[in-house]
Short mmCIF file of C-alpha atoms and ligand atoms in Angstrom, two decimals:
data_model
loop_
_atom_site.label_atom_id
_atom_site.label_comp_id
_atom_site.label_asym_id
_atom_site.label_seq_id
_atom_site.Cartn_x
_atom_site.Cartn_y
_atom_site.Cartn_z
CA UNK A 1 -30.03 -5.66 9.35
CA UNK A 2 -27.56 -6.02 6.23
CA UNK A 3 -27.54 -9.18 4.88
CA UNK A 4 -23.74 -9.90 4.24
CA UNK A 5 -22.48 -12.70 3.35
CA UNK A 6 -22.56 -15.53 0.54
CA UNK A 7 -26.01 -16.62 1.86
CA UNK A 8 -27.01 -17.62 -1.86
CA UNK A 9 -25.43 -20.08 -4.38
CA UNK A 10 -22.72 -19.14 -6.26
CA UNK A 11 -23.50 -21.03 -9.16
CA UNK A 12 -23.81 -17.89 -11.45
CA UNK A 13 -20.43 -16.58 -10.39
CA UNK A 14 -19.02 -20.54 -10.80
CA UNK A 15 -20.28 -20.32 -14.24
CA UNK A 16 -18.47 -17.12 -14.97
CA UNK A 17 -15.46 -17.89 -13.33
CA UNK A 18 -14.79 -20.92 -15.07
CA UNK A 19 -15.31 -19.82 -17.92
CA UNK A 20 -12.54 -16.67 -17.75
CA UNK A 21 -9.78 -19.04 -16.61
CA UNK A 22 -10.20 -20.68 -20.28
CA UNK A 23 -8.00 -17.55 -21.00
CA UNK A 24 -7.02 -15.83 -18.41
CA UNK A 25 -3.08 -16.63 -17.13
CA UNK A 26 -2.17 -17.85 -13.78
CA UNK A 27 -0.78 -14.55 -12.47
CA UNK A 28 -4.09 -13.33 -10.28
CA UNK A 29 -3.18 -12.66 -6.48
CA UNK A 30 -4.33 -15.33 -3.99
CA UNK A 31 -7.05 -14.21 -3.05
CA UNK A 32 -9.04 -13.33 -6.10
CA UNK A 33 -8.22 -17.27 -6.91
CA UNK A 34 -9.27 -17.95 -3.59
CA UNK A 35 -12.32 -16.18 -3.42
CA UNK A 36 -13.39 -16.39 -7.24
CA UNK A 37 -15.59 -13.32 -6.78
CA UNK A 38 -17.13 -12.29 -9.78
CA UNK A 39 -18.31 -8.62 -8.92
CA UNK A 40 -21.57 -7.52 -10.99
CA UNK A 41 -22.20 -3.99 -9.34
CA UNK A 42 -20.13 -2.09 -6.46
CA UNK A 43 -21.03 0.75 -4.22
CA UNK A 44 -18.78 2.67 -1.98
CA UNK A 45 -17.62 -0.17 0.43
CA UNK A 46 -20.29 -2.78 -0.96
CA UNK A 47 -19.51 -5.22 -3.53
CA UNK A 48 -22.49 -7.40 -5.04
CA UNK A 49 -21.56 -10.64 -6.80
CA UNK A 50 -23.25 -12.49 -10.02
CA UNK A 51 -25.63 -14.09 -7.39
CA UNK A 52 -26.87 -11.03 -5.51
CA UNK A 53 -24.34 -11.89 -2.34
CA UNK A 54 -23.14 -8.24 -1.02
CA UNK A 55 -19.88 -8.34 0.87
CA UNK A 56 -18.20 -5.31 2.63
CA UNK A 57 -14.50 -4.73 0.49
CA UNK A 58 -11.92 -4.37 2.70
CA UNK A 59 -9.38 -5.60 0.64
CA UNK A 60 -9.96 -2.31 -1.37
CA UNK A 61 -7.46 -3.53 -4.31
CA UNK A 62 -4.78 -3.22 -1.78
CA UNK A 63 -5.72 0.23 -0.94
CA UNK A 64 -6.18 1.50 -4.57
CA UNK A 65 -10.51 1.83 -3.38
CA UNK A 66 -9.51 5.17 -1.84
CA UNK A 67 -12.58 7.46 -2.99
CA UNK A 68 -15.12 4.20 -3.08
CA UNK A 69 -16.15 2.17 -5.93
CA UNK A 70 -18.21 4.33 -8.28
CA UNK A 71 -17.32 7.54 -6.44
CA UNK A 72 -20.26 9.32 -8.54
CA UNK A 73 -18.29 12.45 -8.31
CA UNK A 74 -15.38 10.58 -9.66
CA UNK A 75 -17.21 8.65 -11.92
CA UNK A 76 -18.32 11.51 -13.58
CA UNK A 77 -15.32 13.84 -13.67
CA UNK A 78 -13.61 10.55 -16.06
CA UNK A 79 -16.50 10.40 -17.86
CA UNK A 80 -16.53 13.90 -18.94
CA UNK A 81 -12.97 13.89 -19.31
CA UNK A 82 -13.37 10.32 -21.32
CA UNK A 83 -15.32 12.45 -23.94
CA UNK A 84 -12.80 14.75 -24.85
CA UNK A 85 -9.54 13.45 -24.09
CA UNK A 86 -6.65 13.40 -26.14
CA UNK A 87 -4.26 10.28 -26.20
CA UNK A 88 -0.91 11.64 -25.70
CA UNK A 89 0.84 13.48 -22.77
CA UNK A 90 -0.23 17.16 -24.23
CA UNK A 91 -0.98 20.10 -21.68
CA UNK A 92 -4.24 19.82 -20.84
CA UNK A 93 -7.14 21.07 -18.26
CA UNK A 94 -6.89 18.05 -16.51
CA UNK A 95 -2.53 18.30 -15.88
CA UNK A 96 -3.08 22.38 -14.67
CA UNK A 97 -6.14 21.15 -12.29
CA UNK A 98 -4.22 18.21 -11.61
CA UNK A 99 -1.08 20.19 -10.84
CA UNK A 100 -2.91 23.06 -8.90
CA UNK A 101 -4.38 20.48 -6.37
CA UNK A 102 -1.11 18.54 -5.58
CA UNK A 103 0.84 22.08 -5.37
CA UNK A 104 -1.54 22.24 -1.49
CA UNK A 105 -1.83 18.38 -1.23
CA UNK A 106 2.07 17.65 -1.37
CA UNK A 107 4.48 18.74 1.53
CA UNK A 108 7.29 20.63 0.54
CA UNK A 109 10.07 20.86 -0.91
CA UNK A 110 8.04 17.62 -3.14
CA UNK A 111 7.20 20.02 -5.62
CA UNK A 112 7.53 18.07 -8.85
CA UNK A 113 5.83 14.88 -10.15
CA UNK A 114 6.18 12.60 -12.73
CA UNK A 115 3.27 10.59 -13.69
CA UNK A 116 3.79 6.69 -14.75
CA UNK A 117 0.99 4.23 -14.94
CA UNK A 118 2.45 1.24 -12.52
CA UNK A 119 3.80 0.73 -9.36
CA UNK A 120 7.22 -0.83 -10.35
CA UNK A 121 6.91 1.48 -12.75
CA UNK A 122 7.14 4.37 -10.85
CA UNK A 123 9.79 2.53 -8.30
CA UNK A 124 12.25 1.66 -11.22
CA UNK A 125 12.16 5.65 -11.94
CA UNK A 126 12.89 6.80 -8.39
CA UNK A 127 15.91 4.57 -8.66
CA UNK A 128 17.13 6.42 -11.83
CA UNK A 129 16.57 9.29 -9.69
CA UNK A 130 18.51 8.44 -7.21
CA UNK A 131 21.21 7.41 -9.16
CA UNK A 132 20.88 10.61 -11.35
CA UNK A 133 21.20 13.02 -8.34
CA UNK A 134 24.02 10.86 -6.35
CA UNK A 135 25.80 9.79 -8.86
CA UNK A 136 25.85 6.16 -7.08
CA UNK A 137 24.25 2.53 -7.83
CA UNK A 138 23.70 1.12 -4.28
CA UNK A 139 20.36 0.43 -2.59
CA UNK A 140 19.73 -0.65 1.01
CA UNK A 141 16.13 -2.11 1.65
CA UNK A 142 14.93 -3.79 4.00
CA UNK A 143 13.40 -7.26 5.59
CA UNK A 144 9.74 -8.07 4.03
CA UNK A 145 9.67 -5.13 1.64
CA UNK A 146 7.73 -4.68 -1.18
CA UNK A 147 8.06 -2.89 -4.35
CA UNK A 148 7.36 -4.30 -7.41
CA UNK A 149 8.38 -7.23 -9.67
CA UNK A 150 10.46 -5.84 -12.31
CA UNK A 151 14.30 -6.34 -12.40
CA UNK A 152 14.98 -2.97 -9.89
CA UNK A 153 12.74 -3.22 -7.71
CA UNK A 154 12.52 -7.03 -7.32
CA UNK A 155 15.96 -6.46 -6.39
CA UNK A 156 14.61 -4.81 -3.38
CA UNK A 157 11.99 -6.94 -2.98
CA UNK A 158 12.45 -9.88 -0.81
CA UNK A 159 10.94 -13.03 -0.59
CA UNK A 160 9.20 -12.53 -4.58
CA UNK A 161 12.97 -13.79 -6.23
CA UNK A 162 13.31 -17.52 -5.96
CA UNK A 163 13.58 -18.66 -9.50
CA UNK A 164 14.32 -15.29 -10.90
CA UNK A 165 17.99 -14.64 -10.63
CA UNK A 166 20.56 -13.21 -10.86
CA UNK A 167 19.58 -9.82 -10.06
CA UNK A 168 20.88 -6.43 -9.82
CA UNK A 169 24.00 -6.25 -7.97
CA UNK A 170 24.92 -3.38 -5.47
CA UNK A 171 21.46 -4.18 -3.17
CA UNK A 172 21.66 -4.75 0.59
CA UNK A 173 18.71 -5.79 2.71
CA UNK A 174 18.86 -5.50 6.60
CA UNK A 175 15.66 -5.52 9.01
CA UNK A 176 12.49 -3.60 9.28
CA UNK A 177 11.23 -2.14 12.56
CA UNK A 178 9.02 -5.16 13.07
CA UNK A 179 8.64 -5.23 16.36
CA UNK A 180 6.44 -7.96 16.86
CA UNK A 181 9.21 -9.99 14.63
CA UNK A 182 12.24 -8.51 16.43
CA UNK A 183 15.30 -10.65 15.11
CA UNK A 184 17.11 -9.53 17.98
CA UNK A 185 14.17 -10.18 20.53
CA UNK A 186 13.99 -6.23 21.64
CA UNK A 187 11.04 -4.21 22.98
CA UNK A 188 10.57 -0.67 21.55
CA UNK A 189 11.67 1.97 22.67
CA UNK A 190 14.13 1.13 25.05
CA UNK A 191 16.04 -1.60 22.05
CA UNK A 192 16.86 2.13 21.22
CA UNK A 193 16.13 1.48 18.06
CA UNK A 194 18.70 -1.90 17.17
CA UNK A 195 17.63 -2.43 13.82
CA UNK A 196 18.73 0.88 12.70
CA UNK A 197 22.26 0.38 14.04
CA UNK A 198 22.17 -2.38 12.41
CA UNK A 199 21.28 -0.61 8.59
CA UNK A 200 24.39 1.02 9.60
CA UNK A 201 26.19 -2.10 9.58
CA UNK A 202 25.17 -3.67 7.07
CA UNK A 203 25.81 -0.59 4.76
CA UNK A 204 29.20 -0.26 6.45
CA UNK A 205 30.00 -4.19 5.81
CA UNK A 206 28.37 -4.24 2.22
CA UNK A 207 28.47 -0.94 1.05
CA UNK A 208 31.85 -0.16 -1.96
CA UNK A 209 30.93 3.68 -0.76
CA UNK A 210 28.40 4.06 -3.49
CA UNK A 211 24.67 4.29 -1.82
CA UNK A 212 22.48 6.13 -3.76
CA UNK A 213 19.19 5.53 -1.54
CA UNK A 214 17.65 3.96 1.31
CA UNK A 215 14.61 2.82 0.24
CA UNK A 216 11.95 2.37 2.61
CA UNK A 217 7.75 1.21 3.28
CA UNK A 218 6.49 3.96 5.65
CA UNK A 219 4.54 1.09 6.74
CA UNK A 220 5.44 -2.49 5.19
CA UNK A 221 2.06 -3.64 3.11
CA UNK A 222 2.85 -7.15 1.57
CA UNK A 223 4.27 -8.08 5.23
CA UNK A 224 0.89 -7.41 6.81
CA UNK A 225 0.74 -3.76 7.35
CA UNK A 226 3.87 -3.43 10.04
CA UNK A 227 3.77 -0.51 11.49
CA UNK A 228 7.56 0.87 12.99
CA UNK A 229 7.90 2.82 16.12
CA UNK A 230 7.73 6.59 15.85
CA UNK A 231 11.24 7.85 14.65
CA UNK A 232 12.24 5.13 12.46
CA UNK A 233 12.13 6.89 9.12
CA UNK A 234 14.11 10.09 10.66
CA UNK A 235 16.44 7.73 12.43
CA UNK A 236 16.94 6.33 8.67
CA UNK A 237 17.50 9.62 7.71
CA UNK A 238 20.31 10.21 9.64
CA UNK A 239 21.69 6.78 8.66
CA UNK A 240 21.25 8.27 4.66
CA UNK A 241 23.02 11.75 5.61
CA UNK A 242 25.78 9.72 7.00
CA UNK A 243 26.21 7.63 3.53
CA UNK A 244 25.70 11.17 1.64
CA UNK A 245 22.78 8.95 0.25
CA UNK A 246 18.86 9.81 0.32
CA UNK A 247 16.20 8.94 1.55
CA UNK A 248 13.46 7.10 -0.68
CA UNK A 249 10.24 6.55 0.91
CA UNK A 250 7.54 4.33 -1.09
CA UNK A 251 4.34 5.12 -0.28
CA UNK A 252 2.60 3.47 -2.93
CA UNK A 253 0.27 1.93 -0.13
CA UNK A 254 0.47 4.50 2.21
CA UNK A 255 0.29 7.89 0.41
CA UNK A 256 -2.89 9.83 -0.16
CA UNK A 257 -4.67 10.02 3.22
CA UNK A 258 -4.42 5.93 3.30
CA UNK A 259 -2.82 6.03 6.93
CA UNK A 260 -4.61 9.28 8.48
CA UNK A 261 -1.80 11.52 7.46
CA UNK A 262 -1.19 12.96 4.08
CA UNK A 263 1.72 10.74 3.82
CA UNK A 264 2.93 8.39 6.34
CA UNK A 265 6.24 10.00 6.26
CA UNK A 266 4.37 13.12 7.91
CA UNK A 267 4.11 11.57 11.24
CA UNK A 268 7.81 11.07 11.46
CA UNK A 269 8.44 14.77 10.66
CA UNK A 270 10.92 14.27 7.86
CA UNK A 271 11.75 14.99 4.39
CA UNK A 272 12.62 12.63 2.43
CA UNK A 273 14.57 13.03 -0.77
CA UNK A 274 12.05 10.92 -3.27
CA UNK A 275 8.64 9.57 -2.50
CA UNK A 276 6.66 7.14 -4.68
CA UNK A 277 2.87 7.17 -5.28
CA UNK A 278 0.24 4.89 -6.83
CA UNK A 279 -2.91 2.88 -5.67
CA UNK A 280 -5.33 4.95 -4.25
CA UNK A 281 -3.56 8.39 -5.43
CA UNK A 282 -6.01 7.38 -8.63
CA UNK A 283 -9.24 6.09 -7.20
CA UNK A 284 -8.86 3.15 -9.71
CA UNK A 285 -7.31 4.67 -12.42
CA UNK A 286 -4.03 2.94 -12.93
CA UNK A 287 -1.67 5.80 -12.18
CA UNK A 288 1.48 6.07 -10.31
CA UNK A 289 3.95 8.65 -9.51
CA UNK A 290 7.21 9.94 -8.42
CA UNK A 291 7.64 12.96 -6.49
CA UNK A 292 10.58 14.58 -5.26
CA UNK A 293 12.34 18.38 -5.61
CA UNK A 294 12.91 20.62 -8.80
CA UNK A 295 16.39 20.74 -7.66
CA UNK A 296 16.64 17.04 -7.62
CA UNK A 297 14.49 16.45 -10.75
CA UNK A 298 16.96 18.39 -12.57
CA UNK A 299 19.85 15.72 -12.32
CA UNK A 300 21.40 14.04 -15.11
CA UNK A 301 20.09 12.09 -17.03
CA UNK A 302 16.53 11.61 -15.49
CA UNK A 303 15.71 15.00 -16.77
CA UNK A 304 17.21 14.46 -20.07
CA UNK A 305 14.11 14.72 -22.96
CA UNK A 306 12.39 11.49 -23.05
CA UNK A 307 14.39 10.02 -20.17
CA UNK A 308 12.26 9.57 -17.84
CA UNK A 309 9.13 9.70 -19.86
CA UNK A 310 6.85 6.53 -20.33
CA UNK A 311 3.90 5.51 -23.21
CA UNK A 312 0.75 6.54 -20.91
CA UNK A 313 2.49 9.20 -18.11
CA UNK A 314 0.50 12.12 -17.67
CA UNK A 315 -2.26 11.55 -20.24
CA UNK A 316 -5.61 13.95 -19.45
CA UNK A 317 -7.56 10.82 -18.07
CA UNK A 318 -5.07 9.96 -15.49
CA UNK A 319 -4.03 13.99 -14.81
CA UNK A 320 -8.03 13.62 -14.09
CA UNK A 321 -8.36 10.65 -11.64
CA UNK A 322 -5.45 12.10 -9.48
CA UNK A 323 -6.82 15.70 -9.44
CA UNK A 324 -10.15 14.48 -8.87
CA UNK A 325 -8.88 12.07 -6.27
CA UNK A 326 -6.84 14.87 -4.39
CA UNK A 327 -10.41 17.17 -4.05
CA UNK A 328 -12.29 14.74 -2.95
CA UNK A 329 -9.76 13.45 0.05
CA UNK A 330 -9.38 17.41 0.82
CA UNK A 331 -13.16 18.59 0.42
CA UNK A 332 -14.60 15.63 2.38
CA UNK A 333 -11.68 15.36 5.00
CA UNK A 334 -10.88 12.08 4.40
CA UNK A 335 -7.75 12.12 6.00
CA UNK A 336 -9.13 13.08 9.44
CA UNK A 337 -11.83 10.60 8.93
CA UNK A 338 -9.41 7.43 7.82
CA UNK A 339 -7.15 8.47 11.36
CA UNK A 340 -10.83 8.77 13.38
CA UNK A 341 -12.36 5.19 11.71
CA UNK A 342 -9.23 4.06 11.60
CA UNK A 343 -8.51 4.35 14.97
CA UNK A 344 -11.94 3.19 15.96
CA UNK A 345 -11.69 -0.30 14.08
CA UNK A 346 -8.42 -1.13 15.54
CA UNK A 347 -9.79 -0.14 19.38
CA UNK A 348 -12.85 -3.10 17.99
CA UNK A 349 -10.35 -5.20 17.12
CA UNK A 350 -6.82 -5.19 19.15
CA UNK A 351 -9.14 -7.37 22.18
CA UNK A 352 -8.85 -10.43 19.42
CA UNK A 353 -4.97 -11.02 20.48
CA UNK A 354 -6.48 -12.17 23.62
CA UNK A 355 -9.78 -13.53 22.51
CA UNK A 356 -8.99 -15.29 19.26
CA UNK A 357 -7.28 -18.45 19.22
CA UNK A 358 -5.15 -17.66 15.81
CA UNK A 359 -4.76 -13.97 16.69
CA UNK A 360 -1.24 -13.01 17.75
CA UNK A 361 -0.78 -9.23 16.98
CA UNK A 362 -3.37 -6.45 15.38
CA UNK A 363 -1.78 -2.92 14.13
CA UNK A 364 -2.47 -0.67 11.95
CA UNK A 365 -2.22 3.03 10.96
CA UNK A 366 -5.87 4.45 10.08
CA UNK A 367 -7.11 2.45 7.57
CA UNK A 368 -4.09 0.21 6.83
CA UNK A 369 -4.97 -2.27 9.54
CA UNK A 370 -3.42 -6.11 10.01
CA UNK A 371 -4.19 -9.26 11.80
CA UNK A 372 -1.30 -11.51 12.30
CA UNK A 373 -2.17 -14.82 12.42
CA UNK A 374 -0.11 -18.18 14.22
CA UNK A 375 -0.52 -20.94 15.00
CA UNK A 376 1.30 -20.78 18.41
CA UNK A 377 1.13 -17.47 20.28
CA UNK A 378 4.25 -18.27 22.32
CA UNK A 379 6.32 -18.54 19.98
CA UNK A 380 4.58 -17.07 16.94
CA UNK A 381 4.19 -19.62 14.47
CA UNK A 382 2.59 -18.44 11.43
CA UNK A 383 -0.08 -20.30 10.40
CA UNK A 384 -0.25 -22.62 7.27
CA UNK A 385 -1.27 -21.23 4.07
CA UNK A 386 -4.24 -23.50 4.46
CA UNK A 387 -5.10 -21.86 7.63
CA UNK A 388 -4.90 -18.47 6.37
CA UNK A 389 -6.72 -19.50 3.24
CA UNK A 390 -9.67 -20.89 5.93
CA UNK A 391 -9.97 -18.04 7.85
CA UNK A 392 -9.68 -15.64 4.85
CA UNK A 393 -12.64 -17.64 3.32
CA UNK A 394 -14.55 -17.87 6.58
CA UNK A 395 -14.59 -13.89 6.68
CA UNK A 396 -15.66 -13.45 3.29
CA UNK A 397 -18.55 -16.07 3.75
CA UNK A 398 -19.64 -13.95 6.72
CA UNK A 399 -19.43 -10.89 4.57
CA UNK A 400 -15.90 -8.98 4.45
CA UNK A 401 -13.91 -9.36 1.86
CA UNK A 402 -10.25 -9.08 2.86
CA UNK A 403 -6.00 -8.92 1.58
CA UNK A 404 -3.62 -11.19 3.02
CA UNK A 405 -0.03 -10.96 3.03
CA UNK A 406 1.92 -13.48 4.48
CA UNK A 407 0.26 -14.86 7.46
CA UNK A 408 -1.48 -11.51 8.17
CA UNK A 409 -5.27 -10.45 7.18
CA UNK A 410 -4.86 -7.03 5.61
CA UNK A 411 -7.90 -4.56 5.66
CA UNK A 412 -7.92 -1.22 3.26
CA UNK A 413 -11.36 0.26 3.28
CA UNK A 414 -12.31 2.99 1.29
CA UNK A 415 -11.42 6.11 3.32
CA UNK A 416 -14.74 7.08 2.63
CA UNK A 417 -16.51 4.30 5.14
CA UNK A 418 -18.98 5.51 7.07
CA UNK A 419 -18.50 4.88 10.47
CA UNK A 420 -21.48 2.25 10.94
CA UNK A 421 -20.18 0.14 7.88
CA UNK A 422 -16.63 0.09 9.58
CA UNK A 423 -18.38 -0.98 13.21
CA UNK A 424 -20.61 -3.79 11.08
CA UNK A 425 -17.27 -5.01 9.46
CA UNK A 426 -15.22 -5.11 12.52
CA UNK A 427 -18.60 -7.09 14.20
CA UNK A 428 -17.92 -10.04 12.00
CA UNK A 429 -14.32 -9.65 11.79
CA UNK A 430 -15.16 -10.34 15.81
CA UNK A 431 -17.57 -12.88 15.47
CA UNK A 432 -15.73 -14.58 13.15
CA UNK A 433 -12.39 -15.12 14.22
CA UNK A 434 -13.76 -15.44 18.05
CA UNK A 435 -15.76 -18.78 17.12
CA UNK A 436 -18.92 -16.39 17.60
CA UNK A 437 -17.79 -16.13 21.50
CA UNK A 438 -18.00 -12.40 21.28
C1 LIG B 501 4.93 -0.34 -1.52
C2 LIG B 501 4.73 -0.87 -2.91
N1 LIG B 501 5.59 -0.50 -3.87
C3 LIG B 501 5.45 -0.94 -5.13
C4 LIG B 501 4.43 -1.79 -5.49
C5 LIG B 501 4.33 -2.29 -6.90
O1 LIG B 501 3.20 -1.81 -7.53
P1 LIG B 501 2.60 -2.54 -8.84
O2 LIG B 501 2.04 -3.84 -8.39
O3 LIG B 501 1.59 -1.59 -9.37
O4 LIG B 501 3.76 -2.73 -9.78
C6 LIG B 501 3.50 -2.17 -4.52
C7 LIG B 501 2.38 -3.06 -4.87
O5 LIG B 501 1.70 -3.63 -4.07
C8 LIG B 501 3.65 -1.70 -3.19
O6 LIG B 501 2.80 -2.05 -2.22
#
């Protein structure tokens, strides 16, 4: 029997803590102020604090812990590739390796990349891609989104803008398939799928006939890992196609194996026009991406020299993490294995919306999993931040370290778990948020 938990004193990580917020600024998420984890080794899933307490990650960075901390095949790819890297965006052994694995990885016709080295980053660059190849300015997104902070893609980004007007104009949002949050109080599949009529509207009401893109989640993160109904991103499809817009799917969350399919846009069957990458694409590295067609990449003026180009895109190091990254998920089968322990820890823990009191909807898709938490399961109160905060601390004192986002527990595991480590986690998830009544 594992000892999780933080069964000894913290006053070593206190110490530490304290004395980093002497400099460090404000802007850490939640729940590393929250949690005030100071890590001093980390294994795999395991991470072991400045006071020898070991606690089982599932908040994974958000799903950027794809290949496990200190991957030792990882680890020592970067190494190598540490000691004889250039700086600069040259060709190198690590872009052709890098480049030969995504040619298999990536479904087709996403046959070109272009490497940045954040997340808003990356997004900001599929929207001059989309307004290269259409010719437009217009963006619809949607309800609880999430993609980045900076001036583009907080424009798509709701609920992340108070204070920071004005932004962009020439954005619409309209509502995700969130079917436990159904604003107009349908069941799925017979609402025929409402809230895509509705993107139709609200294009048609807002729209000066210039959408460039729809961009989309695959599976919305930040809002607590809401999975939509199968369909919804080729029904969106359609909806683009109508516009003579395209279809931007962001899979910084979701892409690499994260939801037991290459991409989560592979379980809808569709192609969408640009895709963006990040988080666990580089194992830790901080590496993002955009993918999308030659034929596409070729517009005006994102392919111009030094237009789309950024300071650290495509150096050796990161051309190593993501080609390194891609073996690993495709020699070890980790996609197979994130839908099969995926699928295993939500059967463990979908029982909890009827035997936990705060529990009022578990989803997930393979390792993306989230607990929705209320305060009132008739009418789905969320609970207080206080609450959340509570029951986010409670779990990590009983040993699993998790995301929130909103009122929903997020987990991201490495999608290298081992099967008993994912059973041990979803135990105390259990015990935990049962009161120990199960
Ligand atoms: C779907 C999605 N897009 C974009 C971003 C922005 O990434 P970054 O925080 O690296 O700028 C995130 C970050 O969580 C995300 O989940």
């Amino acid at each position: 029997m594992h000892a999780w938990g933080l069964n000894n004193t913290r006053e070593a990580s206190k110490e530490h803590w304290a004395a980093e917020q002497e400099v460090v600024g404000p802007g850490l998420q939640a729940v590393m102020l929250w949690s005030e984890l100071c890590v001093e080794s980390a294994d795999g899933a395991v991470l072991t604090d400045l006071d020898g307490n070991r606690v089982l990650d599932f908040q994974g960075a958000g799903g950027v812990n794809s290949v496990g901390h200190a991957n030792p095949r990882f680890t020592r790819a970067l190494a190598d590739e540490l000691t004889t890297a250039p700086v600069g965006a040259f060709g190198s052994g690590a872009r052709r390796d890098m480049a030969e694995s995504l040619r298999d990885f990536v479904p087709e016709p996403l046959d070109r990349v272009q490497l940045y080295s954040g997340g808003t980053e990356a997004v900001e660059a599929g929207l001059r891609l989309a307004k290269s190849v259409t010719g437009k300015t217009e963006f619809l997104s949607f309800w609880g989104g999430f993609h980045g902070k900076t001036l583009g893609s907080l424009a798509l980004t709701v609920g992340a803008r108070t204070g920071l007007g004005p932004l962009p104009p020439g954005n619409f949002s309209t509502p995700y398939a969130n079917c436990y949050r159904c604003p107009f109080k349908l069941t799925a599949p017979s609402c025929g799928f409402a809230c895509v009529e509705q993107a139709r509207e609200t294009v048609r009401q807002n729209s000066t006939g210039d959408l460039a893109a729809i961009v989309v989640e695959p599976v919305q993160g930040r809002s607590g890992n809401v999975v939509p109904p199968e369909g919804y991103l080729k029904a969106l499809k359609e909806v683009a196609e109508e516009f003579d817009a395209l279809l931007f799917v962001d899979e910084m969350m979701t892409g690499f194996g994260r939801t037991g399919e290459t991409f989560a846009f592979v379980r809808d069957e569709v192609t969408p026009d640009i895709v963006t990458v990040g988080k666990g694409m580089g194992g830790g590295y901080p590496v993002t991406g955009v993918l999308s067609s030659a034929g596409h990449m070729a517009a005006r003026p994102f392919s111009d020299p030094s237009a789309s180009s950024s300071s650290f895109g495509a150096f050796p190091m990161a051309c190593r993490a993501v080609g390194t990254v891609v073996d690993i998920i495709v020699e070890e089968r980790l996609v197979d294995h994130a839908r099969k322990v995926g699928g295993e820890l939500l059967d463990a823990l979908i029982p909890l919306v009827d035997e936990a009191p705060l529990v009022g909807d578990v989803r997930g898709a393979g390792l993306a999993i989230g607990i929705e938490l209320v305060a009132d399961k008739e009418t789905r109160e969320p609970v207080s931040k206080a609450v959340l905060r509570e029951t986010f601390m409670a779990l990590l004192d009983a040993g699993v370290l998790t995301m929130t986002g909103g009122n929903t527990l997020r987990l991201y595991p490495p999608l290298t778990i081992g099967e008993d480590q994912a059973r041990e986690a979803a135990d105390i998830i259990v015990r935990t948020l049962t009161g120990g009544s199960r």
